[in-house]
PDB file of C-alpha atoms in Angstrom:
ATOM      1  CA  MET A1484      80.446  71.138  68.105  1.00 51.00           C
ATOM      2  CA  THR A1485      81.523  71.323  64.476  1.00 60.00           C
ATOM      3  CA  ASN A1486      84.740  69.738  63.322  1.00 71.00           C
ATOM      4  CA  ILE A1487      86.225  68.503  60.085  1.00 78.00           C
ATOM      5  CA  THR A1488      84.594  65.055  60.535  1.00 74.00           C
ATOM      6  CA  THR A1489      81.115  66.577  60.745  1.00 76.00           C
ATOM      7  CA  ILE A1490      81.701  68.969  57.871  1.00 83.00           C
ATOM      8  CA  SER A1491      83.170  66.344  55.561  1.00 84.00           C
ATOM      9  CA  SER A1492      80.411  63.837  56.494  1.00 80.00           C
ATOM     10  CA  ALA A1493      77.715  66.440  55.775  1.00 82.00           C
ATOM     11  CA  VAL A1494      79.268  67.478  52.451  1.00 87.00           C
ATOM     12  CA  THR A1495      79.846  63.860  51.368  1.00 87.00           C
ATOM     13  CA  ALA A1496      76.338  62.689  52.330  1.00 85.00           C
ATOM     14  CA  SER A1497      74.764  65.688  50.635  1.00 87.00           C
ATOM     15  CA  PHE A1498      76.920  65.308  47.504  1.00 89.00           C
ATOM     16  CA  LEU A1499      76.357  61.559  47.076  1.00 88.00           C
ATOM     17  CA  GLY A1500      72.638  61.648  47.935  1.00 86.00           C
ATOM     18  CA  SER A1501      72.023  64.591  45.618  1.00 88.00           C
ATOM     19  CA  PHE A1502      74.120  63.003  42.867  1.00 88.00           C
ATOM     20  CA  VAL A1503      71.867  59.909  42.805  1.00 85.00           C
ATOM     21  CA  GLU A1504      68.723  62.055  42.695  1.00 86.00           C
ATOM     22  CA  VAL A1505      70.039  64.437  40.028  1.00 88.00           C
ATOM     23  CA  VAL A1506      71.113  61.499  37.828  1.00 87.00           C
ATOM     24  CA  GLU A1507      67.527  60.170  37.986  1.00 85.00           C
ATOM     25  CA  ALA A1508      66.060  63.578  37.111  1.00 87.00           C
ATOM     26  CA  PHE A1509      68.639  64.024  34.331  1.00 87.00           C
ATOM     27  CA  THR A1510      67.542  60.733  32.714  1.00 85.00           C
ATOM     28  CA  ILE A1511      63.944  61.976  32.443  1.00 86.00           C
ATOM     29  CA  ILE A1512      64.937  65.448  31.181  1.00 88.00           C
ATOM     30  CA  LEU A1513      67.166  63.817  28.572  1.00 85.00           C
ATOM     31  CA  ALA A1514      64.340  61.500  27.498  1.00 84.00           C
ATOM     32  CA  VAL A1515      61.974  64.476  27.107  1.00 85.00           C
ATOM     33  CA  GLY A1516      64.595  66.541  25.269  1.00 85.00           C
ATOM     34  CA  LEU A1517      65.661  63.841  22.842  1.00 81.00           C
ATOM     35  CA  SER A1518      62.302  62.189  22.158  1.00 80.00           C
ATOM     36  CA  ARG A1519      60.133  65.342  22.070  1.00 78.00           C
ATOM     37  CA  SER A1520      62.097  68.593  22.072  1.00 81.00           C
ATOM     38  CA  TRP A1521      64.282  70.619  24.423  1.00 84.00           C
ATOM     39  CA  ARG A1522      61.693  73.379  24.914  1.00 87.00           C
ATOM     40  CA  PRO A1523      59.262  71.391  27.149  1.00 87.00           C
ATOM     41  CA  ALA A1524      62.260  69.781  28.862  1.00 87.00           C
ATOM     42  CA  PHE A1525      63.715  73.171  29.830  1.00 89.00           C
ATOM     43  CA  VAL A1526      60.334  74.788  30.627  1.00 90.00           C
ATOM     44  CA  GLY A1527      59.339  71.867  32.887  1.00 89.00           C
ATOM     45  CA  THR A1528      62.748  71.874  34.559  1.00 90.00           C
ATOM     46  CA  GLY A1529      62.732  75.651  35.023  1.00 91.00           C
ATOM     47  CA  LEU A1530      59.248  75.669  36.575  1.00 92.00           C
ATOM     48  CA  ALA A1531      60.152  72.844  38.943  1.00 90.00           C
ATOM     49  CA  LEU A1532      63.324  74.662  40.006  1.00 89.00           C
ATOM     50  CA  ALA A1533      61.238  77.811  40.609  1.00 92.00           C
ATOM     51  CA  VAL A1534      58.835  75.840  42.855  1.00 89.00           C
ATOM     52  CA  LEU A1535      61.798  74.348  44.723  1.00 85.00           C
ATOM     53  CA  ALA A1536      63.368  77.808  45.150  1.00 87.00           C
ATOM     54  CA  ALA A1537      60.047  79.123  46.514  1.00 87.00           C
ATOM     55  CA  LEU A1538      59.909  76.204  48.956  1.00 83.00           C
ATOM     56  CA  ILE A1539      63.424  76.957  50.177  1.00 81.00           C
ATOM     57  CA  ILE A1540      62.727  80.709  50.467  1.00 83.00           C
ATOM     58  CA  VAL A1541      59.536  80.067  52.478  1.00 82.00           C
ATOM     59  CA  LEU A1542      60.719  77.165  54.644  1.00 78.00           C
ATOM     60  CA  GLY A1543      64.398  78.096  55.027  1.00 74.00           C
ATOM     61  CA  PRO A1544      63.986  80.990  57.496  1.00 76.00           C
ATOM     62  CA  LEU A1545      61.512  78.925  59.562  1.00 79.00           C
ATOM     63  CA  LEU A1546      64.289  76.428  60.353  1.00 75.00           C
ATOM     64  CA  GLY A1547      66.154  79.134  62.256  1.00 74.00           C
ATOM     65  CA  GLN A1548      63.140  79.634  64.537  1.00 80.00           C
ATOM     66  CA  ILE A1549      63.088  76.019  65.744  1.00 79.00           C
ATOM     67  CA  PRO A1550      65.113  75.230  68.900  1.00 82.00           C
ATOM     68  CA  ILE A1551      68.220  73.240  67.898  1.00 79.00           C
ATOM     69  CA  GLU A1552      67.412  70.190  70.094  1.00 79.00           C
ATOM     70  CA  LEU A1553      63.889  69.898  68.656  1.00 83.00           C
ATOM     71  CA  LEU A1554      65.255  70.386  65.125  1.00 82.00           C
ATOM     72  CA  GLN A1555      67.891  67.679  65.662  1.00 81.00           C
ATOM     73  CA  TYR A1556      65.243  65.325  67.031  1.00 85.00           C
ATOM     74  CA  VAL A1557      62.700  65.843  64.220  1.00 86.00           C
ATOM     75  CA  VAL A1558      65.336  65.813  61.468  1.00 85.00           C
ATOM     76  CA  GLY A1559      66.961  62.790  63.137  1.00 87.00           C
ATOM     77  CA  VAL A1560      63.720  60.807  63.108  1.00 90.00           C
ATOM     78  CA  LEU A1561      63.065  61.660  59.447  1.00 88.00           C
ATOM     79  CA  LEU A1562      66.676  60.812  58.571  1.00 88.00           C
ATOM     80  CA  ILE A1563      66.422  57.385  60.203  1.00 92.00           C
ATOM     81  CA  LEU A1564      63.259  56.636  58.211  1.00 92.00           C
ATOM     82  CA  PHE A1565      64.747  57.993  54.968  1.00 89.00           C
ATOM     83  CA  GLY A1566      68.189  56.426  55.427  1.00 91.00           C
ATOM     84  CA  ILE A1567      67.078  52.989  56.587  1.00 93.00           C
ATOM     85  CA  ARG A1568      64.761  52.803  53.564  1.00 92.00           C
ATOM     86  CA  TRP A1569      67.700  53.422  51.191  1.00 90.00           C
ATOM     87  CA  LEU A1570      69.946  51.064  53.127  1.00 93.00           C
ATOM     88  CA  ARG A1571      67.391  48.239  53.114  1.00 94.00           C
ATOM     89  CA  LYS A1572      66.793  48.612  49.373  1.00 92.00           C
ATOM     90  CA  ALA A1573      70.531  48.787  48.611  1.00 92.00           C
ATOM     91  CA  ILE A1574      71.175  45.599  50.626  1.00 94.00           C
ATOM     92  CA  LEU A1575      68.332  43.749  48.859  1.00 93.00           C
ATOM     93  CA  ARG A1576      69.650  44.967  45.480  1.00 91.00           C
ATOM     94  CA  ALA A1577      73.238  44.018  46.282  1.00 90.00           C
ATOM     95  CA  SER A1578      72.142  40.523  47.288  1.00 90.00           C
ATOM     96  CA  GLY A1579      69.983  39.974  44.208  1.00 87.00           C
ATOM     97  CA  TYR A1580      66.525  40.050  45.775  1.00 86.00           C
ATOM     98  CA  ILE A1581      65.629  43.295  43.984  1.00 85.00           C
ATOM     99  CA  ALA A1582      66.767  44.148  40.467  1.00 82.00           C
ATOM    100  CA  LEU A1583      69.387  46.904  40.196  1.00 78.00           C
ATOM    101  CA  HIS A1584      68.135  50.293  39.064  1.00 73.00           C
ATOM    102  CA  ASP A1585      69.110  50.762  35.424  1.00 73.00           C
ATOM    103  CA  GLU A1586      69.189  54.326  34.059  1.00 74.00           C
ATOM    104  CA  ALA A1587      69.313  53.056  30.435  1.00 76.00           C
ATOM    105  CA  LYS A1588      66.152  51.032  31.086  1.00 79.00           C
ATOM    106  CA  ALA A1589      64.442  54.009  32.780  1.00 77.00           C
ATOM    107  CA  PHE A1590      65.432  56.181  29.809  1.00 78.00           C
ATOM    108  CA  ALA A1591      64.012  53.654  27.327  1.00 81.00           C
ATOM    109  CA  ALA A1592      60.754  53.338  29.279  1.00 82.00           C
ATOM    110  CA  GLU A1593      60.337  57.118  29.505  1.00 78.00           C
ATOM    111  CA  THR A1594      61.159  57.591  25.810  1.00 81.00           C
ATOM    112  CA  ASP A1595      58.646  54.893  24.901  1.00 82.00           C
ATOM    113  CA  ALA A1596      55.921  56.543  27.005  1.00 80.00           C
ATOM    114  CA  LEU A1597      56.648  59.959  25.450  1.00 78.00           C
ATOM    115  CA  GLN A1598      56.564  58.529  21.923  1.00 78.00           C
ATOM    116  CA  ARG A1599      53.158  56.978  22.611  1.00 79.00           C
ATOM    117  CA  GLN A1600      51.913  60.487  23.493  1.00 75.00           C
ATOM    118  CA  ALA A1601      53.483  62.038  20.379  1.00 71.00           C
ATOM    119  CA  SER A1602      50.217  62.193  18.418  1.00 74.00           C
ATOM    120  CA  ASP A1603      48.373  63.825  21.325  1.00 73.00           C
ATOM    121  CA  ARG A1604      47.558  67.516  20.823  1.00 74.00           C
ATOM    122  CA  ARG A1605      48.951  68.177  24.290  1.00 78.00           C
ATOM    123  CA  ALA A1606      52.187  66.246  23.631  1.00 79.00           C
ATOM    124  CA  ASP A1607      54.435  69.224  24.421  1.00 81.00           C
ATOM    125  CA  PHE A1608      52.501  69.991  27.592  1.00 85.00           C
ATOM    126  CA  LEU A1609      52.654  66.342  28.726  1.00 85.00           C
ATOM    127  CA  ALA A1610      56.366  66.178  27.979  1.00 84.00           C
ATOM    128  CA  GLY A1611      56.948  69.385  29.953  1.00 86.00           C
ATOM    129  CA  LEU A1612      54.846  67.988  32.787  1.00 87.00           C
ATOM    130  CA  THR A1613      56.989  64.833  32.812  1.00 86.00           C
ATOM    131  CA  ALA A1614      60.162  66.919  33.179  1.00 88.00           C
ATOM    132  CA  PHE A1615      58.481  69.130  35.803  1.00 90.00           C
ATOM    133  CA  LYS A1616      57.381  66.157  37.926  1.00 87.00           C
ATOM    134  CA  ALA A1617      60.755  64.436  37.713  1.00 86.00           C
ATOM    135  CA  VAL A1618      62.746  67.530  38.683  1.00 89.00           C
ATOM    136  CA  LEU A1619      60.281  68.479  41.432  1.00 89.00           C
ATOM    137  CA  LEU A1620      60.202  65.002  43.011  1.00 86.00           C
ATOM    138  CA  GLU A1621      63.937  64.396  42.855  1.00 86.00           C
ATOM    139  CA  GLY A1622      64.504  68.039  43.838  1.00 88.00           C
ATOM    140  CA  VAL A1623      62.367  67.682  46.960  1.00 86.00           C
ATOM    141  CA  GLU A1624      64.569  64.719  47.930  1.00 85.00           C
ATOM    142  CA  VAL A1625      67.690  66.826  47.339  1.00 88.00           C
ATOM    143  CA  VAL A1626      66.256  69.678  49.450  1.00 87.00           C
ATOM    144  CA  PHE A1627      65.358  67.197  52.188  1.00 84.00           C
ATOM    145  CA  ILE A1628      68.842  65.651  52.144  1.00 85.00           C
ATOM    146  CA  VAL A1629      70.477  69.091  52.333  1.00 86.00           C
ATOM    147  CA  ILE A1630      68.252  70.211  55.220  1.00 84.00           C
ATOM    148  CA  ALA A1631      68.565  66.877  56.978  1.00 80.00           C
ATOM    149  CA  VAL A1632      72.352  66.642  56.913  1.00 80.00           C
ATOM    150  CA  GLY A1633      72.927  70.380  57.337  1.00 80.00           C
ATOM    151  CA  ALA A1634      70.287  71.830  59.638  1.00 74.00           C
ATOM    152  CA  GLY A1635      71.039  69.797  62.762  1.00 69.00           C
ATOM    153  CA  ASN A1636      74.560  71.183  63.124  1.00 71.00           C
ATOM    154  CA  GLY A1637      74.321  74.549  61.395  1.00 76.00           C
ATOM    155  CA  LEU A1638      75.981  73.167  58.268  1.00 80.00           C
ATOM    156  CA  LEU A1639      73.327  74.114  55.714  1.00 82.00           C
ATOM    157  CA  GLY A1640      75.892  76.080  53.693  1.00 85.00           C
ATOM    158  CA  TYR A1641      78.282  73.117  53.444  1.00 87.00           C
ATOM    159  CA  ALA A1642      75.446  70.693  52.666  1.00 87.00           C
ATOM    160  CA  SER A1643      74.147  73.036  49.935  1.00 88.00           C
ATOM    161  CA  LEU A1644      77.653  73.178  48.518  1.00 89.00           C
ATOM    162  CA  GLY A1645      77.720  69.368  48.301  1.00 89.00           C
ATOM    163  CA  ALA A1646      74.348  69.319  46.514  1.00 90.00           C
ATOM    164  CA  ALA A1647      75.356  72.106  44.139  1.00 90.00           C
ATOM    165  CA  ALA A1648      78.579  70.261  43.269  1.00 91.00           C
ATOM    166  CA  ALA A1649      76.523  67.131  42.493  1.00 90.00           C
ATOM    167  CA  CYS A1650      74.208  69.135  40.180  1.00 88.00           C
ATOM    168  CA  VAL A1651      77.144  70.715  38.362  1.00 90.00           C
ATOM    169  CA  LEU A1652      78.905  67.364  37.972  1.00 90.00           C
ATOM    170  CA  VAL A1653      75.797  65.659  36.519  1.00 87.00           C
ATOM    171  CA  ILE A1654      75.180  68.576  34.127  1.00 86.00           C
ATOM    172  CA  VAL A1655      78.814  68.551  32.959  1.00 87.00           C
ATOM    173  CA  LEU A1656      78.817  64.752  32.539  1.00 86.00           C
ATOM    174  CA  GLY A1657      75.471  64.974  30.736  1.00 80.00           C
ATOM    175  CA  LEU A1658      76.725  67.658  28.354  1.00 79.00           C
ATOM    176  CA  VAL A1659      79.836  65.626  27.602  1.00 81.00           C
ATOM    177  CA  ILE A1660      78.367  62.167  27.070  1.00 77.00           C
ATOM    178  CA  HIS A1661      74.836  63.221  26.014  1.00 70.00           C
ATOM    179  CA  ARG A1662      73.135  59.981  27.110  1.00 71.00           C
ATOM    180  CA  PRO A1663      71.815  58.459  30.363  1.00 68.00           C
ATOM    181  CA  LEU A1664      74.458  58.124  33.068  1.00 70.00           C
ATOM    182  CA  SER A1665      73.921  54.373  33.274  1.00 66.00           C
ATOM    183  CA  THR A1666      77.487  53.578  34.344  1.00 68.00           C
ATOM    184  CA  VAL A1667      77.036  55.430  37.641  1.00 70.00           C
ATOM    185  CA  PRO A1668      77.238  52.794  40.421  1.00 78.00           C
ATOM    186  CA  GLU A1669      73.886  53.931  41.758  1.00 78.00           C
ATOM    187  CA  ASN A1670      73.329  51.083  44.191  1.00 81.00           C
ATOM    188  CA  THR A1671      76.757  51.530  45.784  1.00 85.00           C
ATOM    189  CA  LEU A1672      76.065  55.249  46.170  1.00 84.00           C
ATOM    190  CA  LYS A1673      72.642  54.553  47.674  1.00 86.00           C
ATOM    191  CA  PHE A1674      74.233  52.020  50.029  1.00 90.00           C
ATOM    192  CA  VAL A1675      76.800  54.569  51.244  1.00 90.00           C
ATOM    193  CA  VAL A1676      74.230  57.374  51.517  1.00 88.00           C
ATOM    194  CA  GLY A1677      71.795  55.049  53.321  1.00 91.00           C
ATOM    195  CA  LEU A1678      74.532  54.224  55.834  1.00 92.00           C
ATOM    196  CA  MET A1679      75.444  57.888  56.309  1.00 90.00           C
ATOM    197  CA  LEU A1680      71.894  59.189  56.623  1.00 90.00           C
ATOM    198  CA  THR A1681      70.849  56.454  59.061  1.00 93.00           C
ATOM    199  CA  SER A1682      73.960  57.195  61.149  1.00 93.00           C
ATOM    200  CA  PHE A1683      73.262  60.940  61.139  1.00 89.00           C
ATOM    201  CA  GLY A1684      69.649  60.176  62.068  1.00 91.00           C
ATOM    202  CA  ILE A1685      70.517  57.964  65.040  1.00 94.00           C
ATOM    203  CA  PHE A1686      73.180  60.455  66.199  1.00 91.00           C
ATOM    204  CA  TRP A1687      70.912  63.490  66.020  1.00 87.00           C
ATOM    205  CA  THR A1688      67.864  61.786  67.502  1.00 90.00           C
ATOM    206  CA  GLY A1689      70.139  60.785  70.397  1.00 91.00           C
ATOM    207  CA  GLU A1690      71.466  64.357  70.663  1.00 87.00           C
ATOM    208  CA  GLY A1691      67.907  65.672  70.538  1.00 87.00           C
ATOM    209  CA  LEU A1692      67.149  63.433  73.522  1.00 88.00           C
ATOM    210  CA  GLY A1693      70.135  64.925  75.343  1.00 88.00           C
ATOM    211  CA  ALA A1694      72.668  62.115  74.795  1.00 85.00           C
ATOM    212  CA  ALA A1695      76.319  63.131  75.094  1.00 86.00           C
ATOM    213  CA  TRP A1696      77.772  60.601  72.634  1.00 87.00           C
ATOM    214  CA  PRO A1697      81.274  59.349  73.467  1.00 89.00           C
ATOM    215  CA  GLY A1698      83.753  61.093  71.174  1.00 83.00           C
ATOM    216  CA  ALA A1699      81.149  63.771  70.356  1.00 81.00           C
ATOM    217  CA  ASP A1700      80.757  64.097  66.550  1.00 80.00           C
ATOM    218  CA  LEU A1701      83.166  61.205  65.973  1.00 84.00           C
ATOM    219  CA  ALA A1702      80.400  58.942  67.270  1.00 89.00           C
ATOM    220  CA  ILE A1703      78.769  59.363  63.815  1.00 88.00           C
ATOM    221  CA  LEU A1704      81.672  57.378  62.338  1.00 89.00           C
ATOM    222  CA  GLY A1705      81.322  54.734  65.053  1.00 92.00           C
ATOM    223  CA  ILE A1706      77.597  54.338  64.335  1.00 94.00           C
ATOM    224  CA  MET A1707      78.385  54.175  60.609  1.00 93.00           C
ATOM    225  CA  VAL A1708      80.945  51.399  61.141  1.00 95.00           C
ATOM    226  CA  ILE A1709      78.479  49.328  63.206  1.00 95.00           C
ATOM    227  CA  LEU A1710      75.760  49.723  60.556  1.00 95.00           C
ATOM    228  CA  ALA A1711      78.245  48.958  57.755  1.00 96.00           C
ATOM    229  CA  VAL A1712      79.354  45.722  59.418  1.00 96.00           C
ATOM    230  CA  VAL A1713      75.720  44.650  59.886  1.00 95.00           C
ATOM    231  CA  ALA A1714      74.921  45.581  56.266  1.00 95.00           C
ATOM    232  CA  PHE A1715      77.924  43.689  54.812  1.00 95.00           C
ATOM    233  CA  VAL A1716      77.137  40.582  56.863  1.00 95.00           C
ATOM    234  CA  ALA A1717      73.482  40.833  55.761  1.00 94.00           C
ATOM    235  CA  ILE A1718      74.504  41.089  52.088  1.00 94.00           C
ATOM    236  CA  ARG A1719      76.793  38.073  52.443  1.00 93.00           C
ATOM    237  CA  ILE A1720      74.098  35.946  54.073  1.00 93.00           C
ATOM    238  CA  LEU A1721      71.351  37.088  51.694  1.00 92.00           C
ATOM    239  CA  ARG A1722      73.539  36.429  48.631  1.00 90.00           C
ATOM    240  CA  GLY A1723      73.945  32.867  49.884  1.00 89.00           C
ATOM    241  CA  THR A1724      70.224  32.351  50.443  1.00 88.00           C
ATOM    242  CA  TYR A1725      69.434  33.927  47.063  1.00 85.00           C
ATOM    243  CA  ALA A1726      71.898  31.631  45.280  1.00 85.00           C
ATOM    244  CA  ALA A1727      70.453  28.624  47.116  1.00 84.00           C
ATOM    245  CA  LYS A1728      66.963  29.709  46.112  1.00 81.00           C
ATOM    246  CA  LEU A1729      67.990  30.022  42.457  1.00 78.00           C
ATOM    247  CA  GLU A1730      69.623  26.594  42.575  1.00 80.00           C
ATOM    248  CA  ALA A1731      66.538  25.029  44.133  1.00 79.00           C
ATOM    249  CA  ASN A1732      64.326  26.562  41.429  1.00 76.00           C
ATOM    250  CA  THR A1733      66.564  25.385  38.557  1.00 74.00           C
ATOM    251  CA  PRO A1734      65.004  22.338  36.901  1.00 68.00           C
TER     252      PRO A1734
ATOM    253  CA  MET B 856      42.769  67.435  44.928  1.00 63.00           C
ATOM    254  CA  LYS B 857      44.406  64.567  43.025  1.00 67.00           C
ATOM    255  CA  VAL B 858      47.614  66.600  42.714  1.00 60.00           C
ATOM    256  CA  ILE B 859      47.707  67.179  46.492  1.00 66.00           C
ATOM    257  CA  ARG B 860      47.021  63.495  47.166  1.00 73.00           C
ATOM    258  CA  THR B 861      49.808  62.509  44.747  1.00 70.00           C
ATOM    259  CA  ALA B 862      52.191  65.023  46.337  1.00 67.00           C
ATOM    260  CA  ILE B 863      51.420  63.693  49.844  1.00 72.00           C
ATOM    261  CA  SER B 864      51.863  60.074  48.795  1.00 75.00           C
ATOM    262  CA  GLU B 865      55.124  60.939  46.998  1.00 71.00           C
ATOM    263  CA  PHE B 866      56.363  62.756  50.116  1.00 71.00           C
ATOM    264  CA  LEU B 867      55.438  59.851  52.383  1.00 73.00           C
ATOM    265  CA  GLY B 868      57.128  57.552  49.888  1.00 73.00           C
ATOM    266  CA  LEU B 869      60.416  59.282  50.709  1.00 70.00           C
ATOM    267  CA  PHE B 870      60.285  57.748  54.165  1.00 72.00           C
ATOM    268  CA  ILE B 871      58.159  54.649  53.796  1.00 75.00           C
ATOM    269  CA  ASP B 872      59.038  51.685  51.610  1.00 77.00           C
ATOM    270  CA  ASP B 873      58.433  48.735  53.861  1.00 77.00           C
ATOM    271  CA  GLY B 874      55.443  50.000  55.892  1.00 82.00           C
ATOM    272  CA  SER B 875      56.123  47.636  58.810  1.00 87.00           C
ATOM    273  CA  LEU B 876      59.753  48.760  59.068  1.00 89.00           C
ATOM    274  CA  ALA B 877      58.720  52.444  59.145  1.00 90.00           C
ATOM    275  CA  LEU B 878      56.008  51.738  61.724  1.00 92.00           C
ATOM    276  CA  PHE B 879      58.340  49.738  63.986  1.00 93.00           C
ATOM    277  CA  VAL B 880      61.051  52.421  63.718  1.00 93.00           C
ATOM    278  CA  VAL B 881      58.521  55.088  64.758  1.00 93.00           C
ATOM    279  CA  ILE B 882      57.360  52.881  67.674  1.00 94.00           C
ATOM    280  CA  LEU B 883      61.002  52.279  68.681  1.00 95.00           C
ATOM    281  CA  ILE B 884      61.761  56.012  68.661  1.00 94.00           C
ATOM    282  CA  ALA B 885      58.560  56.754  70.640  1.00 94.00           C
ATOM    283  CA  LEU B 886      59.453  54.107  73.259  1.00 94.00           C
ATOM    284  CA  VAL B 887      63.045  55.320  73.588  1.00 93.00           C
ATOM    285  CA  THR B 888      61.879  58.948  73.817  1.00 93.00           C
ATOM    286  CA  ALA B 889      59.332  58.048  76.514  1.00 94.00           C
ATOM    287  CA  ALA B 890      61.944  56.049  78.447  1.00 93.00           C
ATOM    288  CA  VAL B 891      64.439  58.938  78.334  1.00 91.00           C
ATOM    289  CA  LYS B 892      61.882  61.649  79.153  1.00 91.00           C
ATOM    290  CA  THR B 893      60.601  59.693  82.174  1.00 91.00           C
ATOM    291  CA  SER B 894      64.221  59.084  83.287  1.00 87.00           C
ATOM    292  CA  ILE B 895      63.881  55.297  83.067  1.00 89.00           C
ATOM    293  CA  VAL B 896      67.069  55.278  80.994  1.00 89.00           C
ATOM    294  CA  SER B 897      69.800  57.885  80.521  1.00 92.00           C
ATOM    295  CA  PRO B 898      69.873  59.804  77.202  1.00 91.00           C
ATOM    296  CA  LEU B 899      73.067  58.000  76.185  1.00 92.00           C
ATOM    297  CA  LEU B 900      71.550  54.598  76.889  1.00 93.00           C
ATOM    298  CA  GLY B 901      68.516  55.784  74.923  1.00 92.00           C
ATOM    299  CA  GLY B 902      70.742  56.638  71.960  1.00 92.00           C
ATOM    300  CA  GLY B 903      72.442  53.247  72.205  1.00 93.00           C
ATOM    301  CA  SER B 904      69.068  51.488  72.364  1.00 93.00           C
ATOM    302  CA  LEU B 905      68.020  53.396  69.261  1.00 94.00           C
ATOM    303  CA  LEU B 906      71.082  52.132  67.373  1.00 94.00           C
ATOM    304  CA  LEU B 907      70.553  48.560  68.533  1.00 96.00           C
ATOM    305  CA  GLY B 908      66.821  48.746  67.794  1.00 95.00           C
ATOM    306  CA  CYS B 909      67.404  50.074  64.275  1.00 95.00           C
ATOM    307  CA  VAL B 910      69.872  47.242  63.581  1.00 95.00           C
ATOM    308  CA  VAL B 911      67.379  44.623  64.812  1.00 96.00           C
ATOM    309  CA  LEU B 912      64.502  46.148  62.831  1.00 95.00           C
ATOM    310  CA  LEU B 913      66.620  46.358  59.668  1.00 94.00           C
ATOM    311  CA  ILE B 914      67.611  42.700  59.976  1.00 95.00           C
ATOM    312  CA  GLU B 915      63.985  41.702  60.614  1.00 94.00           C
ATOM    313  CA  SER B 916      62.824  43.651  57.547  1.00 93.00           C
ATOM    314  CA  LEU B 917      65.529  42.077  55.351  1.00 93.00           C
ATOM    315  CA  TYR B 918      64.671  38.594  56.630  1.00 92.00           C
ATOM    316  CA  ARG B 919      60.992  39.220  55.888  1.00 91.00           C
ATOM    317  CA  ALA B 920      61.733  40.518  52.366  1.00 89.00           C
ATOM    318  CA  ALA B 921      63.969  37.537  51.581  1.00 88.00           C
ATOM    319  CA  HIS B 922      61.501  35.069  53.080  1.00 85.00           C
ATOM    320  CA  LYS B 923      58.613  36.538  51.066  1.00 80.00           C
ATOM    321  CA  GLN B 924      60.437  35.774  47.818  1.00 69.00           C
ATOM    322  CA  ARG B 925      61.072  32.130  48.570  1.00 57.00           C
TER     323      ARG B 925
END
């Protein structure tokens, strides 16, 4: 059953998840473009997008051949693993145990690495390779997110729309401000996406096993609320233990 | 060969951060699936167990990560 809750959840999860990934890829492309030149940045990006397109063209039709219950089960399992990983990291970051991801820092590190390669004869090739790897890796995550949130309920079109909107938004923001998007609240986005993907995963794995969830698709929201409560309580407790740890270590 | 190895490790990295958490989640899903397929529990109870199990495993992983840093 597909209703507005499922569609909006799929679009939102796909948009937010893709947005985080595209911001990370954008930082690397920007570093390559500004510290080396735009040619390797665009060539690397273009090649990576071509590989991603080939992947989608080859794998996309295969999805239609898989029975829906098996697809929901497999995608559900992968979503739980993917989502719980993001959620765990976001909770540890929010409570202070792991440093927050900083796009400005990532940009500086990448620029530094590219400048160290500047005297190399293959500097353009290496810079292009850097852009290629970044776009391919983040792109694979975007493709996975789109398939994962869209394939289980026949919402691939809506999920793709969410991802495309994220790409367009990052490109527009990038063109306007012309520097790393370091003000994006990446951890909050990862927290929300982690919650959504884990919820989708549990819901679809259950559906794949034949569970008729109470409230049908609305059960996704119920699962999300339970996970959110657990996550907020965990952050609160961990912030306390982290502060106590800092205090104990202060001379 | 190195490229393929890197690609595989990057792909696995999408799903595995804390190895124990990923392993326990896979074991949990396998146990729930086996219990549902052998009719020990109903599919709905299986789904509920999955939710509860994921919550417990997440808390355990967070506790372990916080404890490791003390």
